[in-house]
Amino acid sequence: MMDLIKQASDHLRKSAYAIALTGAGISTESGIPDFRGPSGIWTKNPEAERKAYQRYEVFLANPATYWEERLSSPSLLGDLDRIAPNPGHHALAELERMGHLKTLITQNIDNLHQRAGSKQVLDYHGNESRLRCASCHARYEREEYGLEGLRREGRLPPLCKGCGGVVKLDTVHFGEPIPPDVAERSIEEVEKCDLMLICGTSAVVYPFASLPVMLKQRRGSAKAAIVEINAEPTPLTREGISDYLIQGKTGQILPQLVDEVKR
Ligand code: NAD
Ligand code: ZN
């Protein structure tokens, strides 16, 4: 494994524009379960999965009901205020500070990359700490809206301060399109990069999982390196999309990678 970490650190040092993609796996060491692993959220609670699939339809049909349900059920991920970034998040933030990592595209909604100090973060599936206008896509911090007060006064759903549109959680629900600004910027980052580090994702959720495939198929510019860091092989490993897999925990491997880059 150490050989592969050395190889990845060479790739990082030589790259002009490295980006990272992350998934639920990078946050398991912070105590947030993934979805479909042995102690995953859906594995333990199939009813919650069924409800999650309906959430976007409820929002479209009746945003007030959607908000009543959101405010009366706790976050599936647990109490995020009591959860802290782990060494994997900190290592990626440090790589950005050192100038080695330009952007991070995450599927996670937990805000832990930002809390670890990463600045250039694209929340591909939104962020639990924010709200988003379904019409103009403006983002708002949750606190800006006094949601409990609106609920007491019977004034749900919250409306956009810019355009008056209906506001939802920023989190992207099943069946909901990826917000167009984030989708476009992610593609731009993939087009620019010469190294992609893919950390803690099973790479089965689309369209996120198409980003590495897009890079592999990119034409015209020099070939980019694609490196996976994950507890297990994924379709990207098996289909030869990634050049190699460093198999293990992101909370252990990423700090070792930082040490190696610093040597
Ligand atoms: P996933 O659950 O499908 O896959 C996680 C992958 O990470 C698995 O391959 C697993 O083996 C691996 N893994 C688990 N712990 C690891 C560790 N410590 N080190 C290295 N690898 C580890 O997650 P996904 O690919 O991100 O897709 C699930 C969807 O669920 C995403 O859309 C995401 O938005 C959402 N989700 C987010 C959170 C969060 O915000 N923290 C949590 C659960 C699910
Ligand atoms: Zn708006």
Short mmCIF file of C-alpha atoms and ligand atoms in Angstrom, two decimals:
data_model
loop_
_atom_site.label_atom_id
_atom_site.label_comp_id
_atom_site.label_asym_id
_atom_site.label_seq_id
_atom_site.Cartn_x
_atom_site.Cartn_y
_atom_site.Cartn_z
CA MET A 1 0.00 0.00 0.00
CA MET A 2 2.85 2.40 0.85
CA ASP A 3 4.06 2.11 -2.77
CA LEU A 4 0.66 3.25 -4.02
CA ILE A 5 0.60 6.16 -1.56
CA LYS A 6 4.06 7.21 -2.86
CA GLN A 7 2.78 6.92 -6.41
CA ALA A 8 -0.26 9.09 -5.59
CA SER A 9 1.96 11.69 -3.92
CA ASP A 10 4.12 11.83 -7.09
CA HIS A 11 0.96 12.32 -9.11
CA LEU A 12 -0.13 15.13 -6.77
CA ARG A 13 3.22 16.92 -6.84
CA LYS A 14 3.40 16.79 -10.64
CA SER A 15 -0.21 17.76 -11.26
CA ALA A 16 -1.13 21.29 -12.30
CA TYR A 17 -4.83 20.97 -11.48
CA ALA A 18 -5.87 18.19 -9.11
CA ILE A 19 -9.44 17.77 -7.88
CA ALA A 20 -11.02 15.40 -5.37
CA LEU A 21 -14.39 13.66 -5.44
CA THR A 22 -15.79 12.39 -2.14
CA GLY A 23 -18.71 10.30 -0.89
CA ALA A 24 -20.29 9.02 2.30
CA GLY A 25 -17.23 6.83 3.05
CA ILE A 26 -15.09 9.82 4.02
CA SER A 27 -17.56 10.69 6.79
CA THR A 28 -18.10 7.22 8.33
CA GLU A 29 -15.06 7.76 10.59
CA SER A 30 -16.86 10.85 11.94
CA GLY A 31 -19.71 8.58 13.00
CA ILE A 32 -22.12 9.26 10.11
CA PRO A 33 -23.27 5.95 8.63
CA ASP A 34 -23.32 5.44 4.86
CA PHE A 35 -26.53 4.26 3.16
CA ARG A 36 -26.11 0.66 2.10
CA GLY A 37 -23.15 -0.68 4.10
CA PRO A 38 -23.69 -3.23 6.95
CA SER A 39 -24.64 -0.47 9.40
CA GLY A 40 -26.04 1.79 6.68
CA ILE A 41 -29.07 4.02 7.18
CA TRP A 42 -31.24 2.17 4.65
CA THR A 43 -30.06 -1.27 5.75
CA LYS A 44 -31.30 -0.61 9.26
CA ASN A 45 -34.44 1.28 8.32
CA PRO A 46 -36.03 0.29 4.96
CA GLU A 47 -39.10 2.44 5.72
CA ALA A 48 -36.86 5.52 5.81
CA GLU A 49 -35.60 4.64 2.32
CA ARG A 50 -39.15 4.38 0.97
CA LYS A 51 -39.99 7.78 2.44
CA ALA A 52 -36.80 9.33 1.09
CA TYR A 53 -37.79 8.31 -2.43
CA GLN A 54 -41.13 10.13 -2.04
CA ARG A 55 -39.74 13.33 -0.57
CA TYR A 56 -39.31 15.28 -3.82
CA GLU A 57 -42.78 14.32 -5.07
CA VAL A 58 -44.26 15.58 -1.79
CA PHE A 59 -42.37 18.85 -2.22
CA LEU A 60 -43.68 19.35 -5.76
CA ALA A 61 -47.25 18.43 -4.84
CA ASN A 62 -47.49 20.24 -1.52
CA PRO A 63 -44.50 22.23 -0.21
CA ALA A 64 -46.22 23.02 3.11
CA THR A 65 -46.63 19.29 3.86
CA TYR A 66 -43.02 18.72 2.83
CA TRP A 67 -41.90 21.35 5.36
CA GLU A 68 -44.15 20.02 8.13
CA GLU A 69 -42.57 16.59 7.62
CA ARG A 70 -39.01 17.96 7.44
CA LEU A 71 -39.43 19.95 10.64
CA SER A 72 -41.03 17.11 12.57
CA SER A 73 -38.48 14.38 11.68
CA PRO A 74 -34.82 14.49 12.74
CA SER A 75 -32.04 14.42 10.12
CA LEU A 76 -31.29 10.87 8.93
CA LEU A 77 -27.61 11.57 9.42
CA GLY A 78 -28.01 12.25 13.15
CA ASP A 79 -27.22 15.45 15.03
CA LEU A 80 -24.65 17.06 12.76
CA ASP A 81 -23.70 19.69 15.34
CA ARG A 82 -22.30 16.92 17.53
CA ILE A 83 -20.25 15.40 14.72
CA ALA A 84 -16.78 16.64 13.80
CA PRO A 85 -14.56 16.35 10.71
CA ASN A 86 -12.05 13.46 10.84
CA PRO A 87 -8.40 13.22 9.68
CA GLY A 88 -9.55 12.44 6.11
CA HIS A 89 -11.44 15.75 5.85
CA HIS A 90 -8.52 17.61 7.46
CA ALA A 91 -6.00 16.05 5.05
CA LEU A 92 -7.98 17.20 2.01
CA ALA A 93 -8.24 20.72 3.48
CA GLU A 94 -4.48 20.71 4.03
CA LEU A 95 -3.81 19.62 0.44
CA GLU A 96 -5.87 22.61 -0.70
CA ARG A 97 -3.93 24.99 1.59
CA MET A 98 -0.65 23.58 0.22
CA GLY A 99 -1.87 24.40 -3.28
CA HIS A 100 -2.04 20.79 -4.41
CA LEU A 101 -5.82 20.47 -4.60
CA LYS A 102 -7.90 23.01 -6.52
CA THR A 103 -11.48 21.86 -5.96
CA LEU A 104 -13.43 19.26 -4.06
CA ILE A 105 -16.73 17.91 -5.37
CA THR A 106 -18.64 16.07 -2.66
CA GLN A 107 -21.80 13.98 -2.62
CA ASN A 108 -22.02 14.51 1.12
CA ILE A 109 -24.54 16.90 2.57
CA ASP A 110 -22.92 17.03 6.01
CA ASN A 111 -20.86 20.25 5.63
CA LEU A 112 -17.82 18.50 7.17
CA HIS A 113 -15.38 19.47 4.39
CA GLN A 114 -16.20 23.13 4.96
CA ARG A 115 -15.89 22.70 8.72
CA ALA A 116 -12.45 21.12 8.20
CA GLY A 117 -11.36 24.25 6.29
CA SER A 118 -11.79 23.31 2.62
CA LYS A 119 -12.73 26.46 0.69
CA GLN A 120 -13.38 25.36 -2.87
CA VAL A 121 -16.20 22.89 -2.30
CA LEU A 122 -19.00 21.99 -4.68
CA ASP A 123 -21.87 20.32 -2.80
CA TYR A 124 -23.11 18.12 -5.63
CA HIS A 125 -26.11 16.87 -3.62
CA GLY A 126 -26.60 20.08 -1.65
CA ASN A 127 -25.82 20.87 1.98
CA GLU A 128 -28.00 20.22 5.03
CA SER A 129 -26.99 23.52 6.58
CA ARG A 130 -28.58 25.49 3.74
CA LEU A 131 -31.89 26.11 1.96
CA ARG A 132 -32.35 26.65 -1.78
CA CYS A 133 -34.98 28.39 -3.90
CA ALA A 134 -36.49 25.85 -6.29
CA SER A 135 -36.98 28.59 -8.92
CA CYS A 136 -33.82 30.76 -8.99
CA HIS A 137 -31.50 28.41 -7.01
CA ALA A 138 -30.46 31.14 -4.51
CA ARG A 139 -28.94 29.55 -1.38
CA TYR A 140 -29.73 30.69 2.18
CA GLU A 141 -28.33 29.70 5.55
CA ARG A 142 -30.97 27.78 7.47
CA GLU A 143 -30.96 30.29 10.36
CA GLU A 144 -31.94 33.12 8.01
CA TYR A 145 -35.46 31.76 7.82
CA GLY A 146 -36.76 31.15 11.38
CA LEU A 147 -38.46 27.99 10.15
CA GLU A 148 -40.01 27.08 13.52
CA GLY A 149 -41.60 30.53 13.73
CA LEU A 150 -43.06 30.22 10.22
CA ARG A 151 -44.43 26.83 11.21
CA ARG A 152 -46.10 28.16 14.37
CA GLU A 153 -47.66 31.00 12.39
CA GLY A 154 -48.90 28.64 9.65
CA ARG A 155 -46.73 30.40 7.06
CA LEU A 156 -44.93 27.41 5.55
CA PRO A 157 -43.42 26.98 2.99
CA PRO A 158 -40.68 29.63 3.22
CA LEU A 159 -40.51 31.88 0.15
CA CYS A 160 -37.40 33.16 -1.64
CA LYS A 161 -36.29 36.65 -0.61
CA GLY A 162 -35.12 37.25 -4.17
CA CYS A 163 -37.82 35.93 -6.49
CA GLY A 164 -40.66 34.82 -4.22
CA GLY A 165 -40.28 31.19 -5.34
CA VAL A 166 -40.79 28.24 -2.99
CA VAL A 167 -37.76 27.36 -0.87
CA LYS A 168 -36.73 23.76 -0.05
CA LEU A 169 -33.81 22.16 1.72
CA ASP A 170 -30.65 22.57 -0.36
CA THR A 171 -30.24 18.78 -0.15
CA VAL A 172 -30.94 17.10 -3.50
CA HIS A 173 -33.66 14.48 -3.04
CA PHE A 174 -34.10 11.31 -5.08
CA GLY A 175 -35.64 12.21 -8.44
CA GLU A 176 -34.61 15.86 -8.14
CA PRO A 177 -32.22 17.21 -10.76
CA ILE A 178 -28.74 18.32 -9.64
CA PRO A 179 -28.88 22.15 -9.32
CA PRO A 180 -27.73 23.39 -12.75
CA ASP A 181 -25.03 25.75 -11.41
CA VAL A 182 -23.32 22.94 -9.47
CA ALA A 183 -23.72 20.44 -12.32
CA GLU A 184 -22.10 22.86 -14.80
CA ARG A 185 -19.24 23.85 -12.51
CA SER A 186 -18.49 20.21 -11.75
CA ILE A 187 -18.17 19.43 -15.45
CA GLU A 188 -15.89 22.46 -15.91
CA GLU A 189 -13.65 21.23 -13.09
CA VAL A 190 -13.47 17.75 -14.59
CA GLU A 191 -12.58 19.22 -17.98
CA LYS A 192 -9.74 21.24 -16.42
CA CYS A 193 -8.21 18.64 -14.14
CA ASP A 194 -5.17 16.46 -14.73
CA LEU A 195 -5.60 14.38 -11.56
CA MET A 196 -8.76 13.13 -9.85
CA LEU A 197 -8.66 11.64 -6.34
CA ILE A 198 -11.86 9.70 -5.62
CA CYS A 199 -12.36 9.11 -1.90
CA GLY A 200 -14.97 7.02 -0.07
CA THR A 201 -17.63 6.52 -2.69
CA SER A 202 -19.19 3.35 -4.06
CA ALA A 203 -19.61 5.28 -7.34
CA VAL A 204 -23.04 3.88 -8.07
CA VAL A 205 -25.13 7.05 -7.67
CA TYR A 206 -25.67 8.92 -10.95
CA PRO A 207 -25.00 11.45 -12.39
CA PHE A 208 -22.13 11.90 -9.88
CA ALA A 209 -20.57 8.59 -10.92
CA SER A 210 -20.41 9.78 -14.53
CA LEU A 211 -17.79 12.43 -13.64
CA PRO A 212 -14.82 9.98 -13.56
CA VAL A 213 -16.16 8.25 -16.68
CA MET A 214 -16.31 11.62 -18.44
CA LEU A 215 -12.68 12.27 -17.47
CA LYS A 216 -11.58 8.83 -18.69
CA GLN A 217 -13.26 9.47 -22.05
CA ARG A 218 -12.01 13.05 -22.35
CA ARG A 219 -10.47 13.82 -25.72
CA GLY A 220 -8.04 16.43 -26.94
CA SER A 221 -5.95 17.14 -23.86
CA ALA A 222 -3.32 15.06 -22.10
CA LYS A 223 -4.42 11.99 -20.17
CA ALA A 224 -5.41 12.60 -16.55
CA ALA A 225 -4.65 10.25 -13.65
CA ILE A 226 -7.62 8.79 -11.74
CA VAL A 227 -6.87 7.45 -8.26
CA GLU A 228 -9.36 5.81 -5.88
CA ILE A 229 -9.07 5.64 -2.11
CA ASN A 230 -11.80 3.36 -0.79
CA ALA A 231 -12.46 0.51 1.62
CA GLU A 232 -13.47 -1.80 -1.23
CA PRO A 233 -13.22 -2.01 -5.03
CA THR A 234 -15.98 -0.22 -6.95
CA PRO A 235 -17.32 -0.33 -10.51
CA LEU A 236 -14.64 2.28 -11.34
CA THR A 237 -11.95 -0.19 -10.20
CA ARG A 238 -13.49 -3.16 -11.96
CA GLU A 239 -14.12 -1.36 -15.24
CA GLY A 240 -10.63 0.14 -15.38
CA ILE A 241 -11.88 3.74 -15.10
CA SER A 242 -9.48 4.39 -12.23
CA ASP A 243 -5.76 3.79 -12.70
CA TYR A 244 -5.43 2.22 -9.26
CA LEU A 245 -7.17 1.77 -5.92
CA ILE A 246 -5.51 2.48 -2.59
CA GLN A 247 -7.64 0.19 -0.46
CA GLY A 248 -8.32 1.13 3.15
CA LYS A 249 -9.71 3.91 5.32
CA THR A 250 -9.62 7.49 4.04
CA GLY A 251 -8.97 8.71 7.62
CA GLN A 252 -5.68 6.79 7.60
CA ILE A 253 -4.58 6.93 3.96
CA LEU A 254 -5.18 10.63 3.26
CA PRO A 255 -3.02 11.86 6.20
CA GLN A 256 -0.25 9.49 5.04
CA LEU A 257 -0.57 10.96 1.57
CA VAL A 258 -0.14 14.47 3.01
CA ASP A 259 2.99 13.36 4.91
CA GLU A 260 4.39 11.84 1.74
CA VAL A 261 3.71 15.00 -0.30
CA LYS A 262 5.52 17.07 2.36
CA ARG A 263 8.68 14.92 2.25
P1 NAD B 1 -22.08 4.83 -0.39
O1 NAD B 1 -22.67 4.57 0.94
O2 NAD B 1 -22.80 4.28 -1.58
O3 NAD B 1 -20.56 4.27 -0.49
C1 NAD B 1 -19.60 4.54 0.49
C2 NAD B 1 -18.31 3.84 0.08
O4 NAD B 1 -17.30 4.22 0.98
C3 NAD B 1 -18.40 2.32 0.12
O5 NAD B 1 -17.75 1.79 -1.03
C4 NAD B 1 -17.66 1.96 1.41
O6 NAD B 1 -17.01 0.72 1.34
C5 NAD B 1 -16.65 3.08 1.48
N1 NAD B 1 -16.22 3.43 2.84
C6 NAD B 1 -16.96 3.45 3.99
N2 NAD B 1 -16.20 3.92 5.00
C7 NAD B 1 -14.96 4.17 4.48
C8 NAD B 1 -13.76 4.67 5.03
N3 NAD B 1 -13.64 5.02 6.33
N4 NAD B 1 -12.69 4.82 4.20
C9 NAD B 1 -12.77 4.48 2.88
N5 NAD B 1 -13.89 4.00 2.33
C10 NAD B 1 -14.98 3.86 3.11
O7 NAD B 1 -21.87 6.39 -0.49
P2 NAD B 1 -21.86 7.35 -1.74
O8 NAD B 1 -21.10 6.73 -2.85
O9 NAD B 1 -21.45 8.68 -1.23
O10 NAD B 1 -23.37 7.42 -2.22
C11 NAD B 1 -24.43 7.48 -1.30
C12 NAD B 1 -25.33 8.72 -1.40
O11 NAD B 1 -25.74 8.96 -0.08
C13 NAD B 1 -24.69 9.98 -1.83
O12 NAD B 1 -25.54 10.51 -2.79
C14 NAD B 1 -24.69 10.92 -0.61
O13 NAD B 1 -25.27 12.15 -0.97
C15 NAD B 1 -25.61 10.31 0.37
N6 NAD B 1 -25.12 10.22 1.77
C16 NAD B 1 -24.43 11.24 2.36
C17 NAD B 1 -23.97 11.13 3.65
C18 NAD B 1 -23.21 12.28 4.26
O14 NAD B 1 -23.47 13.43 3.92
N7 NAD B 1 -22.25 12.01 5.14
C19 NAD B 1 -24.18 9.96 4.38
C20 NAD B 1 -24.90 8.92 3.77
C21 NAD B 1 -25.35 9.06 2.45
ZN ZN B 2 -35.67 32.53 -5.84
#
